[in-house]
Short mmCIF file of N, CA and C in Angstrom, two decimals:
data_model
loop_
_atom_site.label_atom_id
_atom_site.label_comp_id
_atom_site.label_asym_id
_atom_site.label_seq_id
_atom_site.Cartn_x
_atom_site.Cartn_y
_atom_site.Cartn_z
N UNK A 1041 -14.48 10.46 -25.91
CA UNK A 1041 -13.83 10.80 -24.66
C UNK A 1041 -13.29 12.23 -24.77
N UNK A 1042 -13.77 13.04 -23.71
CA UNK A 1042 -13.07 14.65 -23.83
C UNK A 1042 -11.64 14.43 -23.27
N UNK A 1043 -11.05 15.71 -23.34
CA UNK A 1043 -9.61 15.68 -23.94
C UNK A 1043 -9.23 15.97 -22.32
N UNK A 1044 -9.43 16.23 -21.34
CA UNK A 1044 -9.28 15.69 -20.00
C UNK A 1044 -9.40 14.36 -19.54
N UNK A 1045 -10.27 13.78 -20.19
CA UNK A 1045 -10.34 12.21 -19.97
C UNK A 1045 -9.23 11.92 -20.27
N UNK A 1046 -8.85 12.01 -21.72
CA UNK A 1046 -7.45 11.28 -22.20
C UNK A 1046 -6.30 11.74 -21.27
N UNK A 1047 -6.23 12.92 -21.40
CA UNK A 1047 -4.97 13.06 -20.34
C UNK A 1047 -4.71 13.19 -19.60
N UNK A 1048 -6.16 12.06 -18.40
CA UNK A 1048 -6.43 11.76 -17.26
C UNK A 1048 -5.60 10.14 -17.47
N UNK A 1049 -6.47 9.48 -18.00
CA UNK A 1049 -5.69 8.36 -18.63
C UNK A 1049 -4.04 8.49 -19.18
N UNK A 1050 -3.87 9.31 -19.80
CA UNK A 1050 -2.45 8.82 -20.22
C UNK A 1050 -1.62 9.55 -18.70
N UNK A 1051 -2.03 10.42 -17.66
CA UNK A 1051 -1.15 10.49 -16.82
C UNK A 1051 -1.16 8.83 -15.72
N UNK A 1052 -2.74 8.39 -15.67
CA UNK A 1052 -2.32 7.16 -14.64
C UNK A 1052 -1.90 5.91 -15.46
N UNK A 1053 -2.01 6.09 -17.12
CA UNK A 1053 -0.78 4.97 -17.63
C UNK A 1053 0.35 4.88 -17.26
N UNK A 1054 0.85 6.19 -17.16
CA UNK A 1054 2.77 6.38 -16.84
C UNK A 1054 2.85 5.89 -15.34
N UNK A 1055 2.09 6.45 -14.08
CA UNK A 1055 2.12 5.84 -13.36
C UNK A 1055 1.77 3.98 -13.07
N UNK A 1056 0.96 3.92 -13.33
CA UNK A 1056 0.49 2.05 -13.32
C UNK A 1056 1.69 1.36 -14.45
N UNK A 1057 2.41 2.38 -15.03
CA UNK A 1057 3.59 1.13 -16.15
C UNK A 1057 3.18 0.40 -16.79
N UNK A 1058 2.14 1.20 -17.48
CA UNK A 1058 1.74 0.98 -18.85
C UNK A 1058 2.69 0.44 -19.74
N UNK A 1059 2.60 -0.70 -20.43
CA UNK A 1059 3.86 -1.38 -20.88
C UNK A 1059 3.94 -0.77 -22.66
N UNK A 1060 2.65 -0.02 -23.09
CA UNK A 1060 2.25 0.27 -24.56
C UNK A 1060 2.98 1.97 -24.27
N UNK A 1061 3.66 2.60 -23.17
CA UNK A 1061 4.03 3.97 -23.22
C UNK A 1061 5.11 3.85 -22.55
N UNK A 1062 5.96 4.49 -22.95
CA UNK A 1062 7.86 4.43 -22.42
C UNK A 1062 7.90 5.23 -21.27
N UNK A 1063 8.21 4.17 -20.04
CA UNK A 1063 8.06 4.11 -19.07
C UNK A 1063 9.12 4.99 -18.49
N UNK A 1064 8.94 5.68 -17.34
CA UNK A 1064 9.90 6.59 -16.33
C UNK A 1064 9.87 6.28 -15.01
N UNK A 1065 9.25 5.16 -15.00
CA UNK A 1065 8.63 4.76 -13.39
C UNK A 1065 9.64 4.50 -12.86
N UNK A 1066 11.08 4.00 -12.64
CA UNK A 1066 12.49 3.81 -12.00
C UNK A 1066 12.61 5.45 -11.34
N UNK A 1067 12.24 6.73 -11.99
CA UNK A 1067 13.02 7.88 -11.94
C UNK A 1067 11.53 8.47 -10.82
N UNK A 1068 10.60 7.67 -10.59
CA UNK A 1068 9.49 8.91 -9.87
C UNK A 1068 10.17 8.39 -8.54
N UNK A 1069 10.17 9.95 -7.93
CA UNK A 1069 10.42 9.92 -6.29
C UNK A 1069 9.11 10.40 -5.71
N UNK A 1070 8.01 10.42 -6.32
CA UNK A 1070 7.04 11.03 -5.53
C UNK A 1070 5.37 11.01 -6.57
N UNK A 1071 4.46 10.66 -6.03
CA UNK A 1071 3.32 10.12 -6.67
C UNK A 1071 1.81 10.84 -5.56
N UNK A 1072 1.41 11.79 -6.31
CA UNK A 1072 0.29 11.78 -5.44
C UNK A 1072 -0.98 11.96 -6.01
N UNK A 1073 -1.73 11.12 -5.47
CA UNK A 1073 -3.48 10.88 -6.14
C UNK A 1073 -4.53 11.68 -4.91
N UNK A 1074 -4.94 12.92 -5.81
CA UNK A 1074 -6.08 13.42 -4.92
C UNK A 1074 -6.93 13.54 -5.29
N UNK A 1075 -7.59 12.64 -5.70
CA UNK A 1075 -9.15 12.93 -6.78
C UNK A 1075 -10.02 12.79 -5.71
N UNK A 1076 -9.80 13.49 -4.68
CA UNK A 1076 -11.31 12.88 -3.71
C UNK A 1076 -11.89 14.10 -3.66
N UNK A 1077 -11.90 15.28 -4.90
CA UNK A 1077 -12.54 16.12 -5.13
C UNK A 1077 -12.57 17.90 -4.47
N UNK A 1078 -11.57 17.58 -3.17
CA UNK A 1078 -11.15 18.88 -2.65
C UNK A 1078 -9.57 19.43 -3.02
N UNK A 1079 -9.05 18.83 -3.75
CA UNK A 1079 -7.91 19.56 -4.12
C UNK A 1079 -8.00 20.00 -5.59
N UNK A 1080 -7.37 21.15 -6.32
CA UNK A 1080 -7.15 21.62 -7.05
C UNK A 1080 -5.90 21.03 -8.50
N UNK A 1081 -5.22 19.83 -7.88
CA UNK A 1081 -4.03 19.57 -8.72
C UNK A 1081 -4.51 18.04 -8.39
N UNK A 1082 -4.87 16.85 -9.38
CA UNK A 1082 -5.65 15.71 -8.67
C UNK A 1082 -4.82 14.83 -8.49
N UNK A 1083 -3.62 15.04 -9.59
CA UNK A 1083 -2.58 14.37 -9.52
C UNK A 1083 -1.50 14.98 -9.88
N UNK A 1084 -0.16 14.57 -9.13
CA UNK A 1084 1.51 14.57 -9.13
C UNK A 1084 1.91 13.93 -9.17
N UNK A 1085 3.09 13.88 -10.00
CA UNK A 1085 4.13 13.30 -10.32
C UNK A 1085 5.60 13.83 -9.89
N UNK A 1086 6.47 13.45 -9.19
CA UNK A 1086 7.82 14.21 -8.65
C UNK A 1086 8.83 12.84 -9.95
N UNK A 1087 9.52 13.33 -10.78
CA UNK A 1087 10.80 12.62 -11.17
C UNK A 1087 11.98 13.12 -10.62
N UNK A 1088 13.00 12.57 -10.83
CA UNK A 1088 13.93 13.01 -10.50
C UNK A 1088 15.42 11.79 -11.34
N UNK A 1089 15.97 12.61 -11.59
CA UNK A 1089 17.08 11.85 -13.01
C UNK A 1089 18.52 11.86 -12.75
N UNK A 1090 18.65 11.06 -13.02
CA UNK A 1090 20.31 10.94 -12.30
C UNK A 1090 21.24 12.37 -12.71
N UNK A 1091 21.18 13.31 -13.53
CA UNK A 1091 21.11 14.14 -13.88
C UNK A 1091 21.25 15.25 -13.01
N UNK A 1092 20.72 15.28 -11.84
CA UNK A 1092 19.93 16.80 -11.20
C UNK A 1092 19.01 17.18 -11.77
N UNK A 1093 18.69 16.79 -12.70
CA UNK A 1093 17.40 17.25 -13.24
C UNK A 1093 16.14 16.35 -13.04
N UNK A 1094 14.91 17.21 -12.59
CA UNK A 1094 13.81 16.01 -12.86
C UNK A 1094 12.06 17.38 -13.39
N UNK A 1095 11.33 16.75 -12.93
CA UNK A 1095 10.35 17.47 -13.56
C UNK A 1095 9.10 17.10 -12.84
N UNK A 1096 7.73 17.60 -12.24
CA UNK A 1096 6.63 18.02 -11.86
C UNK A 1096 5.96 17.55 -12.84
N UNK A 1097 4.86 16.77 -13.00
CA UNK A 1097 3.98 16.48 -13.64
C UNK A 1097 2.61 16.72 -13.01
N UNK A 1098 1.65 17.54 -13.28
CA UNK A 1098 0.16 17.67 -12.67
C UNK A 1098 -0.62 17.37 -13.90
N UNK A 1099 -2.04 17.10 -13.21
CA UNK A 1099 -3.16 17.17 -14.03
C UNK A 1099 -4.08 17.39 -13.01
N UNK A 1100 -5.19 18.30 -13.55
CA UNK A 1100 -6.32 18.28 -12.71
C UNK A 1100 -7.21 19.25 -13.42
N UNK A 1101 -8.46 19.69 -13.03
CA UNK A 1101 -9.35 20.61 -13.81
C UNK A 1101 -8.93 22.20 -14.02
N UNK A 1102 -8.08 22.24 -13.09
CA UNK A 1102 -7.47 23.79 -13.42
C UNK A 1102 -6.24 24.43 -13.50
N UNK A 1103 -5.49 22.95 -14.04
CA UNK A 1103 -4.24 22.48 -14.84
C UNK A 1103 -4.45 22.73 -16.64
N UNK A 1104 -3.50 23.21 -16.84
CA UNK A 1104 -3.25 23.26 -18.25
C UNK A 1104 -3.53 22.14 -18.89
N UNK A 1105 -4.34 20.95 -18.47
CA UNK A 1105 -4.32 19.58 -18.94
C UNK A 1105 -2.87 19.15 -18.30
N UNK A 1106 -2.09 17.96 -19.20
CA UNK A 1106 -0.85 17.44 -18.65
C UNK A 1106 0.26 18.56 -18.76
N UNK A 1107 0.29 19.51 -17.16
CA UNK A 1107 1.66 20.56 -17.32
C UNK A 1107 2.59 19.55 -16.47
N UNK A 1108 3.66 20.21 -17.23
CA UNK A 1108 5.32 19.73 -16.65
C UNK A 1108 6.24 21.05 -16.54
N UNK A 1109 7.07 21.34 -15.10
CA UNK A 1109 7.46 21.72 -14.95
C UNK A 1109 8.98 21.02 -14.64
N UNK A 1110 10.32 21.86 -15.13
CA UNK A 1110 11.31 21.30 -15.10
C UNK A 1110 12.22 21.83 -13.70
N UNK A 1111 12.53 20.08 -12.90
CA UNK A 1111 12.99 20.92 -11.88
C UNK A 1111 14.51 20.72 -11.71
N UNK A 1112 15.33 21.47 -10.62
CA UNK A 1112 17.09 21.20 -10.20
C UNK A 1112 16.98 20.65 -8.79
N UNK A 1113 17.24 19.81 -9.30
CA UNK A 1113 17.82 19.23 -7.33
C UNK A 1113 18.79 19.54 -6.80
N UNK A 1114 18.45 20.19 -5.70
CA UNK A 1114 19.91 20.44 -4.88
C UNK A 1114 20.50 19.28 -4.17
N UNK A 1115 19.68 18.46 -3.85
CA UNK A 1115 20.28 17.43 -3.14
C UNK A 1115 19.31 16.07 -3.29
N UNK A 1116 18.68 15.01 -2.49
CA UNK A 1116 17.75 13.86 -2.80
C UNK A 1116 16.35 14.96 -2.17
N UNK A 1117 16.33 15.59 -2.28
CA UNK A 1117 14.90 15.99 -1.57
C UNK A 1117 14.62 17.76 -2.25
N UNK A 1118 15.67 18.50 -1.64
CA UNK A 1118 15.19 20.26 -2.26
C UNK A 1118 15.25 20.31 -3.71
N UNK A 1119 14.36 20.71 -4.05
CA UNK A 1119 14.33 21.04 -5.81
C UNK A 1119 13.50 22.54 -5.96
N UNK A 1120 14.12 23.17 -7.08
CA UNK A 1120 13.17 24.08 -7.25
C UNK A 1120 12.94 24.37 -9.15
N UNK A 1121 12.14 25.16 -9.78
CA UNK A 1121 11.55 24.75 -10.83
C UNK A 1121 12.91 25.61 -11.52
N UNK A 1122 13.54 24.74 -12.80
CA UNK A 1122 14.54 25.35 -13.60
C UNK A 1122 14.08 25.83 -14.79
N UNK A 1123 14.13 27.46 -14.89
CA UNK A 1123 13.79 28.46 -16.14
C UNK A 1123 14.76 28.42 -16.92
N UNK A 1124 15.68 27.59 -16.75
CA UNK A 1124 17.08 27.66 -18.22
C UNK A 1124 18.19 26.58 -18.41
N UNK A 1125 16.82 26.37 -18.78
CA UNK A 1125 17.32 24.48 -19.48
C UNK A 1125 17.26 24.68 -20.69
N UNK A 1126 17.82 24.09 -21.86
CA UNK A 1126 17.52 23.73 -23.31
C UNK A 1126 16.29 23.17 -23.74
N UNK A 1127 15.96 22.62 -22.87
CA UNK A 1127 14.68 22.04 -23.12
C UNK A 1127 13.19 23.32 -23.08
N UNK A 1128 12.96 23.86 -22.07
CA UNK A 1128 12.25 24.92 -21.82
C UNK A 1128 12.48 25.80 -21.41
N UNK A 1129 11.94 27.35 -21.25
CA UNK A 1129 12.09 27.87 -19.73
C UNK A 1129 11.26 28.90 -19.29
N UNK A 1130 9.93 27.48 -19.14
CA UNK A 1130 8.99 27.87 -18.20
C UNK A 1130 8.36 26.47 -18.26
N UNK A 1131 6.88 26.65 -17.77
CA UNK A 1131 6.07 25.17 -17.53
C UNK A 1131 5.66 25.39 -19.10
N UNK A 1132 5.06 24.15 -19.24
CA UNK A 1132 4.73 23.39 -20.50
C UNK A 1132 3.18 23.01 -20.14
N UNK A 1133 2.57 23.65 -20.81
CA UNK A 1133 0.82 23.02 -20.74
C UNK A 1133 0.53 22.34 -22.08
N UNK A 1134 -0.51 21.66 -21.37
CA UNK A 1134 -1.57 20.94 -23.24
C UNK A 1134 -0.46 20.26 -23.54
N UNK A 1135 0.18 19.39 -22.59
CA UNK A 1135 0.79 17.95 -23.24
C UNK A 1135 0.07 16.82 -23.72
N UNK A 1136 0.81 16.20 -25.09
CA UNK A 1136 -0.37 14.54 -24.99
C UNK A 1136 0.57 13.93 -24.65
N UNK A 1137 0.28 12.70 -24.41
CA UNK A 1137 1.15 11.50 -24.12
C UNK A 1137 2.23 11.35 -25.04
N UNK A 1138 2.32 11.46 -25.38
CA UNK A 1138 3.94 11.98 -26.40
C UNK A 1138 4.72 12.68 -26.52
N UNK A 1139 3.82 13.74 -26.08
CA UNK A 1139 4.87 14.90 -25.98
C UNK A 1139 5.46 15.12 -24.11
N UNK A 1140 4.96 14.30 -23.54
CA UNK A 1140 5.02 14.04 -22.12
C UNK A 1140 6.52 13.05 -22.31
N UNK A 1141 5.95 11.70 -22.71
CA UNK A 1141 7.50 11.02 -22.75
C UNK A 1141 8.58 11.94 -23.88
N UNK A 1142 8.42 12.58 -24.54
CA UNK A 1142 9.57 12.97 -25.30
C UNK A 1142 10.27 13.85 -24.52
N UNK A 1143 9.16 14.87 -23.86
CA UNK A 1143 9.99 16.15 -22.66
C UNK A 1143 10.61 15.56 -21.48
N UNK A 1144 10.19 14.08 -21.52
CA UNK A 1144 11.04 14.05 -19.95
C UNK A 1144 11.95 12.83 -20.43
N UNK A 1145 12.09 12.50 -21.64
CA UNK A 1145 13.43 11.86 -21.95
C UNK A 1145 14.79 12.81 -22.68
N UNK A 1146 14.48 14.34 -23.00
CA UNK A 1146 14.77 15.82 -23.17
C UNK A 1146 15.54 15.65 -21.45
N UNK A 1147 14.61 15.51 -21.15
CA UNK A 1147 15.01 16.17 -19.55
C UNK A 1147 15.93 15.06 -19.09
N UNK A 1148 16.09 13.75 -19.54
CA UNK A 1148 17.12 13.42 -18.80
C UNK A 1148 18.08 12.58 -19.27
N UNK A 1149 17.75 13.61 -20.66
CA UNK A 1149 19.29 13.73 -21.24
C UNK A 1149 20.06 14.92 -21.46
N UNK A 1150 19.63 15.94 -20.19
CA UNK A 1150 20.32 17.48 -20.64
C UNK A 1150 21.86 16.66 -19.82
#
């Protein structure tokens, strides 16, 4: 399996609550599947953490593989991407499934 496959798969494990990968599915406010071949980003992920903090998850062919971007909520809906967190500060490409749940349990425990 090429290394897009896998981290095609390990992004729709986290979504479907995959019970073998530590789940965040309580914290997604937003889920979108566009594999019908005209969009550029095939899939999103919106979290969001009791925190103010949440994070952007994409994958698609002209995605870094699994990038995460860390975001601030201003309120239940405006967010914009946060450059100065402890955790990062910028997006994160060439995640595996591990390093995906470790950054966004990072993220919502800043």
């Amino acid at each position: 399996m090429d290394e897009f496959s896998k981290s095609t798969q390990a992004f729709k494990a986290e979504t479907q609550n995959d019970t073998s990968q530590p789940t965040f599915k309580q914290f997604i406010i937003d889920n979108t599947d566009q594999t019908d071949g005209t969009h550029f980003i095939a899939y999103q992920i919106i979290y969001k953490f009791p925190n103010g903090y949440g994070a952007s998850v994409i994958h698609g062919l002209y995605t870094y593989g699994l990038e995460l971007a860390i975001l601030s909520f201003d309120d239940n809906v405006d967010y914009s991407i946060a450059y100065d967190t402890s955790v990062t500060h910028d997006v994160m490409g060439h995640l595996t499934q591990q390093e995906l749940a470790d950054t966004l349990n990072d993220i919502r425990n800043l």
